GROMACS .gro file of C-alpha atoms in nm:
model
  513
    1MET     CA    1  -6.832  -8.472   2.058
    2THR     CA    2  -7.117  -8.357   1.779
    3SER     CA    3  -7.152  -8.042   1.576
    4ASN     CA    4  -7.423  -7.873   1.789
    5ASP     CA    5  -7.157  -7.992   2.122
    6PHE     CA    6  -6.868  -7.741   1.924
    7THR     CA    7  -7.109  -7.447   1.861
    8GLN     CA    8  -7.188  -7.492   2.217
    9LEU     CA    9  -6.862  -7.485   2.267
   10ALA     CA   10  -6.834  -7.072   2.281
   11SER     CA   11  -7.217  -6.983   2.244
   12ASN     CA   12  -7.166  -6.736   2.548
   13PRO     CA   13  -7.459  -6.509   2.535
   14LYS     CA   14  -7.284  -6.264   2.750
   15ALA     CA   15  -6.959  -6.237   2.552
   16ASP     CA   16  -7.024  -5.946   2.316
   17GLY     CA   17  -7.095  -6.099   2.013
   18ASN     CA   18  -6.964  -6.422   2.025
   19SER     CA   19  -7.212  -6.655   2.057
   20ASP     CA   20  -7.201  -6.837   1.730
   21LEU     CA   21  -6.842  -6.963   1.782
   22GLY     CA   22  -6.954  -7.291   1.566
   23PRO     CA   23  -6.625  -7.525   1.481
   24ALA     CA   24  -6.502  -7.332   1.168
   25ARG     CA   25  -6.502  -7.012   1.396
   26PHE     CA   26  -6.332  -7.208   1.692
   27LEU     CA   27  -6.074  -7.355   1.435
   28LYS     CA   28  -6.025  -7.029   1.303
   29HIS     CA   29  -5.902  -6.862   1.601
   30THR     CA   30  -5.705  -7.144   1.701
   31ALA     CA   31  -5.543  -7.100   1.406
   32VAL     CA   32  -5.476  -6.758   1.428
   33TYR     CA   33  -5.335  -6.806   1.784
   34GLY     CA   34  -5.143  -7.071   1.670
   35VAL     CA   35  -4.958  -6.811   1.408
   36GLY     CA   36  -4.886  -6.582   1.705
   37SER     CA   37  -4.781  -6.867   1.906
   38MET     CA   38  -4.505  -6.956   1.591
   39LEU     CA   39  -4.405  -6.594   1.575
   40LEU     CA   40  -4.339  -6.616   1.975
   41GLN     CA   41  -4.112  -6.882   1.938
   42ALA     CA   42  -3.951  -6.760   1.599
   43VAL     CA   43  -3.852  -6.440   1.850
   44ASN     CA   44  -3.744  -6.686   2.130
   45PHE     CA   45  -3.555  -6.880   1.897
   46VAL     CA   46  -3.364  -6.592   1.784
   47LEU     CA   47  -3.303  -6.490   2.094
   48LEU     CA   48  -3.175  -6.805   2.229
   49PRO     CA   49  -2.901  -6.853   1.990
   50LEU     CA   50  -2.795  -6.459   2.085
   51TYR     CA   51  -2.841  -6.525   2.436
   52THR     CA   52  -2.577  -6.823   2.467
   53HIS     CA   53  -2.341  -6.664   2.231
   54TYR     CA   54  -2.358  -6.335   2.399
   55LEU     CA   55  -2.408  -6.436   2.768
   56GLU     CA   56  -2.179  -6.694   2.960
   57PRO     CA   57  -2.395  -6.945   3.149
   58SER     CA   58  -2.355  -6.795   3.468
   59ASP     CA   59  -2.484  -6.505   3.299
   60PHE     CA   60  -2.749  -6.678   3.135
   61GLY     CA   61  -2.818  -6.802   3.524
   62ILE     CA   62  -2.835  -6.440   3.676
   63LEU     CA   63  -3.115  -6.372   3.389
   64GLU     CA   64  -3.307  -6.670   3.481
   65ILE     CA   65  -3.302  -6.597   3.868
   66LEU     CA   66  -3.385  -6.210   3.813
   67ASN     CA   67  -3.679  -6.345   3.575
   68ARG     CA   68  -3.781  -6.572   3.868
   69THR     CA   69  -3.756  -6.326   4.118
   70GLY     CA   70  -3.971  -6.052   3.928
   71ASP     CA   71  -4.252  -6.346   3.899
   72ILE     CA   72  -4.277  -6.342   4.247
   73LEU     CA   73  -4.323  -5.975   4.283
   74VAL     CA   74  -4.600  -6.002   4.017
   75VAL     CA   75  -4.742  -6.271   4.210
   76LEU     CA   76  -4.736  -6.015   4.506
   77LEU     CA   77  -4.925  -5.784   4.255
   78MET     CA   78  -5.242  -6.008   4.233
   79ALA     CA   79  -5.117  -6.086   3.861
   80ASN     CA   80  -5.262  -6.404   3.826
   81GLY     CA   81  -5.596  -6.347   3.986
   82ILE     CA   82  -5.650  -6.026   3.835
   83ARG     CA   83  -5.636  -6.168   3.481
   84ALA     CA   84  -5.837  -6.480   3.607
   85ALA     CA   85  -6.086  -6.196   3.712
   86THR     CA   86  -6.086  -6.038   3.413
   87PHE     CA   87  -6.207  -6.353   3.239
   88THR     CA   88  -6.492  -6.441   3.527
   89PHE     CA   89  -6.608  -6.081   3.554
   90TYR     CA   90  -6.610  -5.996   3.202
   91CYS     CA   91  -6.756  -6.318   3.055
   92GLN     CA   92  -7.048  -6.326   3.337
   93ALA     CA   93  -7.154  -5.961   3.295
   94ASP     CA   94  -7.519  -5.931   3.198
   95SER     CA   95  -7.439  -5.633   2.961
   96ASN     CA   96  -7.220  -5.415   2.747
   97GLN     CA   97  -7.208  -5.139   3.013
   98ALA     CA   98  -7.113  -5.435   3.291
   99ARG     CA   99  -6.840  -5.524   3.099
  100VAL     CA  100  -6.707  -5.202   3.025
  101ARG     CA  101  -6.745  -5.120   3.453
  102ASN     CA  102  -6.556  -5.444   3.522
  103ALA     CA  103  -6.287  -5.417   3.278
  104SER     CA  104  -6.219  -5.071   3.346
  105THR     CA  105  -6.214  -5.124   3.743
  106VAL     CA  106  -5.978  -5.458   3.688
  107ALA     CA  107  -5.756  -5.179   3.530
  108LEU     CA  108  -5.748  -4.963   3.791
  109VAL     CA  109  -5.644  -5.224   4.046
  110MET     CA  110  -5.382  -5.339   3.827
  111TRP     CA  111  -5.217  -4.995   3.751
  112SER     CA  112  -5.240  -4.937   4.117
  113GLY     CA  113  -5.031  -5.263   4.162
  114CYS     CA  114  -4.759  -5.163   3.891
  115LEU     CA  115  -4.702  -4.868   4.085
  116LEU     CA  116  -4.648  -5.054   4.423
  117GLY     CA  117  -4.434  -5.275   4.297
  118LEU     CA  118  -4.223  -5.041   4.121
  119LEU     CA  119  -4.167  -4.813   4.472
  120PHE     CA  120  -4.119  -5.191   4.668
  121SER     CA  121  -3.811  -5.264   4.382
  122ILE     CA  122  -3.666  -4.907   4.423
  123ALA     CA  123  -3.681  -4.982   4.807
  124PHE     CA  124  -3.568  -5.318   4.848
  125ALA     CA  125  -3.314  -5.387   4.565
  126PRO     CA  126  -3.014  -5.388   4.811
  127VAL     CA  127  -3.138  -5.639   4.977
  128ILE     CA  128  -3.305  -5.856   4.737
  129GLY     CA  129  -3.001  -5.823   4.499
  130ASN     CA  130  -2.755  -5.939   4.803
  131ALA     CA  131  -2.970  -6.248   4.864
  132LEU     CA  132  -2.936  -6.338   4.494
  133GLY     CA  133  -2.581  -6.242   4.467
  134ILE     CA  134  -2.617  -5.938   4.263
  135GLU     CA  135  -2.404  -5.659   4.360
  136ASN     CA  136  -2.540  -5.395   4.139
  137ASP     CA  137  -2.854  -5.227   4.299
  138TRP     CA  138  -3.003  -5.135   3.946
  139LEU     CA  139  -2.967  -5.420   3.763
  140THR     CA  140  -3.182  -5.542   4.046
  141ILE     CA  141  -3.453  -5.263   4.002
  142LEU     CA  142  -3.446  -5.317   3.637
  143GLY     CA  143  -3.502  -5.680   3.657
  144LEU     CA  144  -3.784  -5.661   3.895
  145ALA     CA  145  -3.911  -5.348   3.673
  146ALA     CA  146  -3.886  -5.577   3.353
  147ALA     CA  147  -4.149  -5.837   3.497
  148ILE     CA  148  -4.375  -5.593   3.642
  149SER     CA  149  -4.407  -5.421   3.312
  150GLN     CA  150  -4.552  -5.763   3.190
  151MET     CA  151  -4.831  -5.670   3.360
  152LEU     CA  152  -4.942  -5.384   3.144
  153PRO     CA  153  -4.992  -5.514   2.810
  154ALA     CA  154  -5.143  -5.810   2.994
  155LEU     CA  155  -5.498  -5.667   3.068
  156PRO     CA  156  -5.570  -5.575   2.724
  157MET     CA  157  -5.485  -5.841   2.559
  158ALA     CA  158  -5.654  -6.066   2.827
  159LEU     CA  159  -5.995  -5.840   2.697
  160MET     CA  160  -5.935  -5.935   2.356
  161GLN     CA  161  -5.895  -6.316   2.427
  162THR     CA  162  -6.232  -6.298   2.610
  163ARG     CA  163  -6.401  -6.111   2.274
  164VAL     CA  164  -6.184  -6.367   2.100
  165GLU     CA  165  -6.049  -6.100   1.894
  166SER     CA  166  -5.751  -6.356   1.822
  167ILE     CA  167  -5.635  -6.146   1.511
  168ALA     CA  168  -5.595  -5.794   1.692
  169PHE     CA  169  -5.442  -6.026   2.008
  170VAL     CA  170  -5.179  -6.158   1.757
  171TRP     CA  171  -5.109  -5.828   1.677
  172SER     CA  172  -5.059  -5.697   1.965
  173SER     CA  173  -4.797  -5.976   2.017
  174VAL     CA  174  -4.596  -5.913   1.706
  175PHE     CA  175  -4.608  -5.533   1.784
  176THR     CA  176  -4.457  -5.598   2.168
  177LEU     CA  177  -4.224  -5.910   2.019
  178VAL     CA  178  -4.066  -5.708   1.699
  179THR     CA  179  -4.004  -5.412   1.966
  180ARG     CA  180  -3.801  -5.622   2.242
  181LEU     CA  181  -3.626  -5.803   1.970
  182SER     CA  182  -3.534  -5.481   1.829
  183VAL     CA  183  -3.413  -5.316   2.167
  184ILE     CA  184  -3.223  -5.686   2.261
  185VAL     CA  185  -3.064  -5.650   1.929
  186LEU     CA  186  -2.930  -5.302   1.971
  187CYS     CA  187  -2.834  -5.353   2.353
  188VAL     CA  188  -2.688  -5.669   2.339
  189VAL     CA  189  -2.520  -5.764   1.992
  190ILE     CA  190  -2.429  -5.414   1.924
  191MET     CA  191  -2.383  -5.181   2.234
  192ARG     CA  192  -2.291  -5.535   2.409
  193THR     CA  193  -2.435  -5.435   2.737
  194GLY     CA  194  -2.538  -5.814   2.827
  195VAL     CA  195  -2.787  -5.893   3.078
  196TRP     CA  196  -2.900  -5.499   3.061
  197GLY     CA  197  -2.994  -5.513   2.763
  198VAL     CA  198  -3.202  -5.793   2.768
  199LEU     CA  199  -3.392  -5.663   3.061
  200MET     CA  200  -3.423  -5.312   2.913
  201GLY     CA  201  -3.537  -5.488   2.561
  202THR     CA  202  -3.788  -5.615   2.782
  203LEU     CA  203  -3.883  -5.334   2.990
  204VAL     CA  204  -3.928  -5.092   2.655
  205ALA     CA  205  -4.144  -5.319   2.451
  206ASN     CA  206  -4.405  -5.418   2.773
  207VAL     CA  207  -4.407  -5.041   2.848
  208GLY     CA  208  -4.492  -4.921   2.515
  209ALA     CA  209  -4.706  -5.207   2.408
  210GLY     CA  210  -4.935  -5.151   2.718
  211CYS     CA  211  -4.967  -4.779   2.685
  212ILE     CA  212  -5.079  -4.799   2.358
  213LEU     CA  213  -5.320  -5.121   2.404
  214SER     CA  214  -5.459  -4.958   2.684
  215PHE     CA  215  -5.528  -4.623   2.516
  216ARG     CA  216  -5.693  -4.874   2.200
  217GLU     CA  217  -5.939  -5.049   2.497
  218PHE     CA  218  -6.044  -4.744   2.683
  219SER     CA  219  -6.069  -4.452   2.418
  220LYS     CA  220  -6.326  -4.718   2.280
  221SER     CA  221  -6.508  -4.792   2.512
  222GLY     CA  222  -6.429  -4.537   2.803
  223PHE     CA  223  -6.283  -4.551   3.166
  224ARG     CA  224  -6.586  -4.611   3.407
  225PRO     CA  225  -6.468  -4.838   3.730
  226ASP     CA  226  -6.731  -4.934   3.969
  227LEU     CA  227  -6.666  -4.891   4.254
  228THR     CA  228  -6.900  -5.153   4.433
  229THR     CA  229  -6.670  -5.377   4.162
  230LEU     CA  230  -6.358  -5.311   4.339
  231PHE     CA  231  -6.381  -5.517   4.650
  232PRO     CA  232  -6.545  -5.813   4.479
  233VAL     CA  233  -6.219  -5.827   4.228
  234ILE     CA  234  -5.992  -5.758   4.471
  235ARG     CA  235  -6.182  -6.044   4.668
  236PHE     CA  236  -6.202  -6.289   4.409
  237ALA     CA  237  -5.798  -6.240   4.313
  238TRP     CA  238  -5.638  -6.220   4.652
  239PRO     CA  239  -5.657  -6.580   4.716
  240PHE     CA  240  -5.430  -6.599   4.410
  241VAL     CA  241  -5.183  -6.440   4.593
  242PRO     CA  242  -5.077  -6.739   4.857
  243GLY     CA  243  -5.167  -6.958   4.588
  244GLY     CA  244  -4.941  -6.801   4.356
  245LEU     CA  245  -4.667  -6.757   4.581
  246ILE     CA  246  -4.726  -7.147   4.679
  247GLY     CA  247  -4.724  -7.230   4.320
  248PHE     CA  248  -4.387  -7.037   4.252
  249ALA     CA  249  -4.254  -7.220   4.509
  250MET     CA  250  -4.331  -7.533   4.332
  251MET     CA  251  -4.276  -7.422   3.989
  252SER     CA  252  -3.969  -7.248   4.031
  253GLY     CA  253  -3.838  -7.360   4.335
  254ASP     CA  254  -3.593  -7.560   4.174
  255ARG     CA  255  -3.393  -7.266   4.027
  256TYR     CA  256  -3.320  -7.136   4.375
  257PHE     CA  257  -3.224  -7.483   4.489
  258LEU     CA  258  -3.031  -7.557   4.217
  259LEU     CA  259  -2.830  -7.209   4.246
  260ASN     CA  260  -2.743  -7.219   4.601
  261SER     CA  261  -2.593  -7.655   4.501
  262ALA     CA  262  -2.452  -7.594   4.174
  263GLY     CA  263  -2.410  -7.205   4.098
  264PRO     CA  264  -2.509  -6.989   3.837
  265GLU     CA  265  -2.329  -7.167   3.526
  266SER     CA  266  -2.555  -7.546   3.630
  267LEU     CA  267  -2.873  -7.287   3.654
  268GLY     CA  268  -2.814  -7.134   3.315
  269ILE     CA  269  -2.743  -7.507   3.117
  270TYR     CA  270  -3.072  -7.625   3.311
  271SER     CA  271  -3.307  -7.281   3.239
  272LEU     CA  272  -3.202  -7.346   2.853
  273GLY     CA  273  -3.289  -7.681   2.887
  274ALA     CA  274  -3.651  -7.616   3.036
  275ARG     CA  275  -3.701  -7.301   2.795
  276LEU     CA  276  -3.703  -7.551   2.477
  277ALA     CA  277  -3.909  -7.765   2.667
  278SER     CA  278  -4.158  -7.512   2.703
  279VAL     CA  279  -4.195  -7.485   2.371
  280VAL     CA  280  -4.462  -7.813   2.365
  281THR     CA  281  -4.707  -7.581   2.536
  282THR     CA  282  -4.631  -7.250   2.396
  283VAL     CA  283  -4.712  -7.338   2.051
  284CYS     CA  284  -4.962  -7.635   2.075
  285PHE     CA  285  -5.150  -7.611   2.376
  286ALA     CA  286  -5.151  -7.214   2.448
  287PRO     CA  287  -5.318  -7.151   2.102
  288PHE     CA  288  -5.630  -7.397   2.176
  289PHE     CA  289  -5.641  -7.268   2.543
  290LYS     CA  290  -5.675  -6.865   2.430
  291VAL     CA  291  -6.008  -6.982   2.275
  292TRP     CA  292  -6.102  -7.250   2.530
  293SER     CA  293  -6.032  -7.024   2.814
  294ALA     CA  294  -6.281  -6.780   2.704
  295SER     CA  295  -6.563  -7.056   2.615
  296MET     CA  296  -6.579  -7.268   2.884
  297TYR     CA  297  -6.791  -7.093   3.122
  298THR     CA  298  -7.074  -7.203   2.886
  299VAL     CA  299  -6.945  -7.531   2.780
  300TYR     CA  300  -6.943  -7.635   3.167
  301GLN     CA  301  -7.314  -7.540   3.202
  302SER     CA  302  -7.402  -7.677   2.907
  303PRO     CA  303  -7.651  -8.031   2.947
  304ASN     CA  304  -7.352  -8.264   2.835
  305SER     CA  305  -7.083  -8.090   2.979
  306SER     CA  306  -6.915  -8.367   3.134
  307GLN     CA  307  -6.884  -8.581   2.787
  308VAL     CA  308  -6.784  -8.254   2.627
  309VAL     CA  309  -6.497  -8.149   2.890
  310GLY     CA  310  -6.362  -8.495   2.866
  311GLN     CA  311  -6.320  -8.445   2.505
  312MET     CA  312  -6.184  -8.126   2.463
  313PHE     CA  313  -5.924  -8.241   2.775
  314THR     CA  314  -5.802  -8.502   2.513
  315ARG     CA  315  -5.773  -8.254   2.232
  316LEU     CA  316  -5.652  -7.999   2.402
  317LEU     CA  317  -5.360  -8.224   2.534
  318ALA     CA  318  -5.291  -8.436   2.242
  319PRO     CA  319  -5.134  -8.162   2.025
  320SER     CA  320  -4.886  -8.091   2.328
  321VAL     CA  321  -4.809  -8.469   2.336
  322PHE     CA  322  -4.700  -8.483   1.942
  323ALA     CA  323  -4.516  -8.161   1.979
  324GLY     CA  324  -4.339  -8.326   2.297
  325LEU     CA  325  -4.217  -8.628   2.099
  326LEU     CA  326  -4.090  -8.429   1.821
  327VAL     CA  327  -3.889  -8.187   2.041
  328PHE     CA  328  -3.721  -8.479   2.245
  329LEU     CA  329  -3.608  -8.679   1.910
  330PHE     CA  330  -3.453  -8.380   1.784
  331ARG     CA  331  -3.321  -8.240   2.112
  332SER     CA  332  -2.935  -8.308   2.061
  333GLU     CA  333  -2.986  -8.115   1.687
  334ILE     CA  334  -3.206  -7.822   1.818
  335LEU     CA  335  -2.929  -7.754   2.117
  336GLN     CA  336  -2.627  -7.803   1.819
  337LEU     CA  337  -2.831  -7.539   1.574
  338LEU     CA  338  -2.899  -7.265   1.885
  339ALA     CA  339  -2.687  -7.300   2.144
  340SER     CA  340  -2.289  -7.297   2.168
  341PRO     CA  341  -2.124  -7.596   2.329
  342GLU     CA  342  -2.113  -7.495   2.643
  343TYR     CA  343  -2.487  -7.559   2.677
  344SER     CA  344  -2.492  -7.892   2.548
  345GLY     CA  345  -2.584  -8.049   2.907
  346ALA     CA  346  -2.911  -7.959   2.866
  347ALA     CA  347  -2.981  -8.214   2.635
  348THR     CA  348  -3.030  -8.464   2.959
  349ILE     CA  349  -3.268  -8.241   3.093
  350ILE     CA  350  -3.505  -8.182   2.790
  351GLY     CA  351  -3.685  -8.503   2.838
  352PRO     CA  352  -3.813  -8.472   3.194
  353MET     CA  353  -3.923  -8.146   3.150
  354ILE     CA  354  -4.122  -8.228   2.878
  355ILE     CA  355  -4.282  -8.473   3.059
  356SER     CA  356  -4.333  -8.188   3.342
  357SER     CA  357  -4.485  -7.962   3.076
  358LEU     CA  358  -4.758  -8.211   2.982
  359LEU     CA  359  -4.819  -8.284   3.303
  360ILE     CA  360  -4.908  -7.949   3.398
  361THR     CA  361  -5.039  -7.899   3.071
  362ALA     CA  362  -5.366  -8.150   3.225
  363GLN     CA  363  -5.351  -7.985   3.558
  364ILE     CA  364  -5.451  -7.628   3.385
  365LEU     CA  365  -5.707  -7.802   3.226
  366GLY     CA  366  -5.805  -7.926   3.504
  367ASP     CA  367  -5.843  -7.613   3.697
  368GLY     CA  368  -6.161  -7.508   3.490
  369ALA     CA  369  -6.411  -7.621   3.759
  370PHE     CA  370  -6.221  -7.413   3.982
  371TYR     CA  371  -6.271  -7.066   3.816
  372VAL     CA  372  -6.616  -7.111   3.643
  373TYR     CA  373  -6.753  -7.203   4.012
  374ARG     CA  374  -6.531  -6.942   4.176
  375ARG     CA  375  -6.311  -7.235   4.388
  376SER     CA  376  -6.015  -7.107   4.428
  377ARG     CA  377  -5.992  -7.138   4.777
  378THR     CA  378  -6.012  -7.519   4.688
  379LYS     CA  379  -5.771  -7.448   4.442
  380LEU     CA  380  -5.526  -7.299   4.685
  381CYS     CA  381  -5.566  -7.607   4.896
  382VAL     CA  382  -5.435  -7.839   4.635
  383THR     CA  383  -5.145  -7.596   4.526
  384ILE     CA  384  -5.062  -7.561   4.949
  385GLY     CA  385  -5.004  -7.954   4.924
  386SER     CA  386  -4.847  -7.988   4.613
  387THR     CA  387  -4.609  -7.709   4.696
  388ILE     CA  388  -4.495  -7.923   5.019
  389VAL     CA  389  -4.435  -8.219   4.843
  390ALA     CA  390  -4.243  -8.027   4.577
  391LEU     CA  391  -4.012  -7.825   4.857
  392VAL     CA  392  -3.959  -8.173   5.008
  393LEU     CA  393  -3.817  -8.316   4.665
  394TYR     CA  394  -3.613  -8.025   4.568
  395SER     CA  395  -3.430  -8.019   4.940
  396VAL     CA  396  -3.351  -8.401   4.930
  397LEU     CA  397  -3.278  -8.443   4.552
  398ILE     CA  398  -3.124  -8.144   4.417
  399PRO     CA  399  -2.850  -8.128   4.664
  400LEU     CA  400  -2.739  -8.482   4.561
  401PHE     CA  401  -2.811  -8.477   4.191
  402GLU     CA  402  -2.810  -8.125   4.074
  403MET     CA  403  -2.931  -8.075   3.736
  404TRP     CA  404  -3.040  -8.456   3.692
  405GLY     CA  405  -3.221  -8.419   4.087
  406ALA     CA  406  -3.401  -8.074   3.951
  407ALA     CA  407  -3.533  -8.263   3.653
  408LEU     CA  408  -3.635  -8.553   3.856
  409ALA     CA  409  -3.799  -8.351   4.138
  410VAL     CA  410  -3.966  -8.159   3.893
  411VAL     CA  411  -4.134  -8.442   3.754
  412LEU     CA  412  -4.243  -8.612   4.065
  413SER     CA  413  -4.389  -8.286   4.173
  414SER     CA  414  -4.597  -8.236   3.835
  415THR     CA  415  -4.694  -8.550   3.881
  416PHE     CA  416  -4.856  -8.526   4.247
  417TYR     CA  417  -4.967  -8.157   4.142
  418ALA     CA  418  -5.200  -8.271   3.823
  419SER     CA  419  -5.310  -8.624   4.002
  420ALA     CA  420  -5.430  -8.388   4.309
  421THR     CA  421  -5.575  -8.127   4.092
  422LEU     CA  422  -5.780  -8.333   3.884
  423MET     CA  423  -5.902  -8.561   4.134
  424THR     CA  424  -6.003  -8.238   4.341
  425ALA     CA  425  -6.165  -8.096   4.050
  426GLN     CA  426  -6.405  -8.418   3.989
  427THR     CA  427  -6.558  -8.342   4.326
  428VAL     CA  428  -6.638  -7.990   4.184
  429PHE     CA  429  -6.725  -8.120   3.836
  430ARG     CA  430  -6.731  -8.444   3.684
  431ILE     CA  431  -6.543  -8.510   3.374
  432GLN     CA  432  -6.540  -8.807   3.157
  433PHE     CA  433  -6.233  -8.859   3.105
  434GLU     CA  434  -6.149  -9.084   2.765
  435TRP     CA  435  -5.912  -9.330   2.953
  436GLY     CA  436  -5.894  -9.551   2.640
  437ARG     CA  437  -5.769  -9.238   2.396
  438LEU     CA  438  -5.545  -9.116   2.669
  439LEU     CA  439  -5.376  -9.414   2.777
  440ALA     CA  440  -5.335  -9.509   2.405
  441LEU     CA  441  -5.178  -9.196   2.319
  442ALA     CA  442  -4.940  -9.208   2.601
  443GLY     CA  443  -4.814  -9.577   2.561
  444ILE     CA  444  -4.768  -9.509   2.191
  445THR     CA  445  -4.574  -9.160   2.281
  446LEU     CA  446  -4.337  -9.338   2.522
  447ILE     CA  447  -4.231  -9.624   2.309
  448LEU     CA  448  -4.113  -9.409   2.013
  449ALA     CA  449  -3.939  -9.155   2.258
  450VAL     CA  450  -3.782  -9.534   2.424
  451THR     CA  451  -3.693  -9.617   2.078
  452SER     CA  452  -3.591  -9.345   1.980
  453ASN     CA  453  -3.308  -9.351   2.243
  454ALA     CA  454  -3.094  -9.678   2.065
  455VAL     CA  455  -3.075  -9.446   1.724
  456SER     CA  456  -2.737  -9.355   1.611
  457PRO     CA  457  -2.665  -8.961   1.647
  458ASP     CA  458  -2.565  -8.950   1.297
  459ALA     CA  459  -2.729  -8.826   0.939
  460THR     CA  460  -2.900  -9.222   0.905
  461GLY     CA  461  -2.989  -9.169   1.279
  462ILE     CA  462  -3.172  -8.854   1.192
  463ALA     CA  463  -3.353  -8.994   0.881
  464ILE     CA  464  -3.466  -9.263   1.093
  465LYS     CA  465  -3.640  -9.001   1.339
  466VAL     CA  466  -3.764  -8.821   1.114
  467ALA     CA  467  -3.935  -9.112   0.980
  468LEU     CA  468  -4.061  -9.199   1.319
  469ALA     CA  469  -4.224  -8.808   1.338
  470PHE     CA  470  -4.404  -8.909   1.046
  471ALA     CA  471  -4.531  -9.234   1.147
  472TYR     CA  472  -4.644  -9.112   1.487
  473PRO     CA  473  -5.005  -8.933   1.347
  474VAL     CA  474  -5.004  -9.171   1.066
  475PHE     CA  475  -5.057  -9.473   1.287
  476LEU     CA  476  -5.296  -9.236   1.524
  477TRP     CA  477  -5.501  -9.208   1.245
  478LYS     CA  478  -5.506  -9.566   1.102
  479VAL     CA  479  -5.556  -9.739   1.418
  480ASN     CA  480  -5.882  -9.480   1.473
  481ILE     CA  481  -5.749  -9.333   1.790
  482ILE     CA  482  -5.804  -8.985   1.617
  483SER     CA  483  -6.232  -9.023   1.579
  484GLN     CA  484  -6.409  -9.032   1.262
  485GLU     CA  485  -6.519  -8.663   1.360
  486GLU     CA  486  -6.162  -8.541   1.399
  487LYS     CA  487  -6.073  -8.666   1.103
  488VAL     CA  488  -6.368  -8.486   0.912
  489THR     CA  489  -6.216  -8.173   1.090
  490ILE     CA  490  -5.879  -8.236   1.016
  491THR     CA  491  -5.925  -8.335   0.634
  492ARG     CA  492  -6.115  -7.971   0.601
  493ALA     CA  493  -5.886  -7.772   0.781
  494PHE     CA  494  -5.607  -7.952   0.556
  495LEU     CA  495  -5.840  -7.881   0.261
  496THR     CA  496  -5.878  -7.463   0.349
  497ILE     CA  497  -5.501  -7.439   0.397
  498ARG     CA  498  -5.394  -7.611   0.079
  499ARG     CA  499  -5.645  -7.365  -0.078
  500PHE     CA  500  -5.491  -7.091   0.065
  501LEU     CA  501  -5.128  -7.175  -0.013
  502ARG     CA  502  -5.295  -7.166  -0.383
  503ARG     CA  503  -5.420  -6.847  -0.378
  504LEU     CA  504  -5.135  -6.709  -0.230
  505THR     CA  505  -4.890  -6.871  -0.526
  506GLY     CA  506  -5.169  -6.724  -0.788
  507PHE     CA  507  -5.116  -6.420  -0.644
  508VAL     CA  508  -4.713  -6.422  -0.644
  509ARG     CA  509  -4.748  -6.565  -0.991
  510ARG     CA  510  -4.936  -6.298  -1.133
  511SER     CA  511  -4.753  -6.036  -0.924
  512GLU     CA  512  -4.410  -6.159  -1.077
  513GLY     CA  513  -4.567  -6.121  -1.440
   0.00000   0.00000   0.00000
């Protein structure tokens, strides 16, 4: 990928001034998103020991199943489709006025959905709570309302992302996270309200952030929904509802089967392992993808798009592979640091869940063709087939092997889903995958992961794992799996960071003097 290709990567003339997103700006915005992701994980790491010390595994399981059930309701409210419509209609608008109208129309659909979802939660809380084994209807309502509230800040933050306003995006995330953390600590640690406090913190943070960010967005540009765009937005978004429900059954159905087979305590332990594995995508994939998702529309239609998309596939996937290796190497140490001994069983399923996360990352990258060429119905067919496979695996393996069966079923279903997505996407847009680099990366990572299992769990073993972690990128560099152009980019980024740290150190010393 040349410098000209990288400039084309985000040179969207319709993206409100972001037509000059060359290598430096791409990396800058990625770095900013990366800081935001690390802050998110920092908050999550603070919350995890809080959860595992103030919530029993069974309570953690109840929290997990409430969150997952709330996600079902969010899918029914077209949240996935609305977010995708925000990117598609905003990025492909041909004027500032059209962008304002499209954003306002999408907001109108989203706000109406939130109101309907809240009314539904109040009306059907007894039925839902009874099905989940939750006796208190108000707890069910609070859990569903907390899930719905996630939609409120999602739209203005999606608009920031389409305009590649990375700093504003991160500040908005920080505000939401700090608010959430503060309320949760107050309710769980001081007031000892358990699951109630966790859900209340989420609800307060999302409502506050949603109101403030929406006011910021529409006070600048005005709120001017276009009724002629209303039905095209809904028509674009509705296939994501059945697709989202089917996808939810595939991605979260394991929790319900495990709850039924092993109870909330096993579900709580399993969910902790899954959360730790999700660090792989949150820290290393999400920052890059936030920039890529706003710029891929132009890339897919550039002259050498097939090669460029293939290169980006490797470059976006590789950091997640490295992060996955790190989490796997130090999984026992991480659990000892963050969780009480009751959760130690989570170590056994972290590895399979990391593999699943990497497969889903590949699947997400393959989805780009469906979004760019508006083939959401094709994506729906792929998701239906993959979900059928997943549900069969869940129904067979989880009753037999419980947590291990759930982890194995997730890996097998993710493999099928990623393969089906990429093969189908190839019929829409032909990607020139870098098979040599991808296979080398996977093989080296697998060898190191298997080797680490033979290391003893003492201080010497930790030192060996640290050495393996450092040797991994050095080896990739030396054998030229990292290309020369990537080496130049990484070196420049390193030098920029070093200069920044030196300036920061000098500023601190002058301040102290």
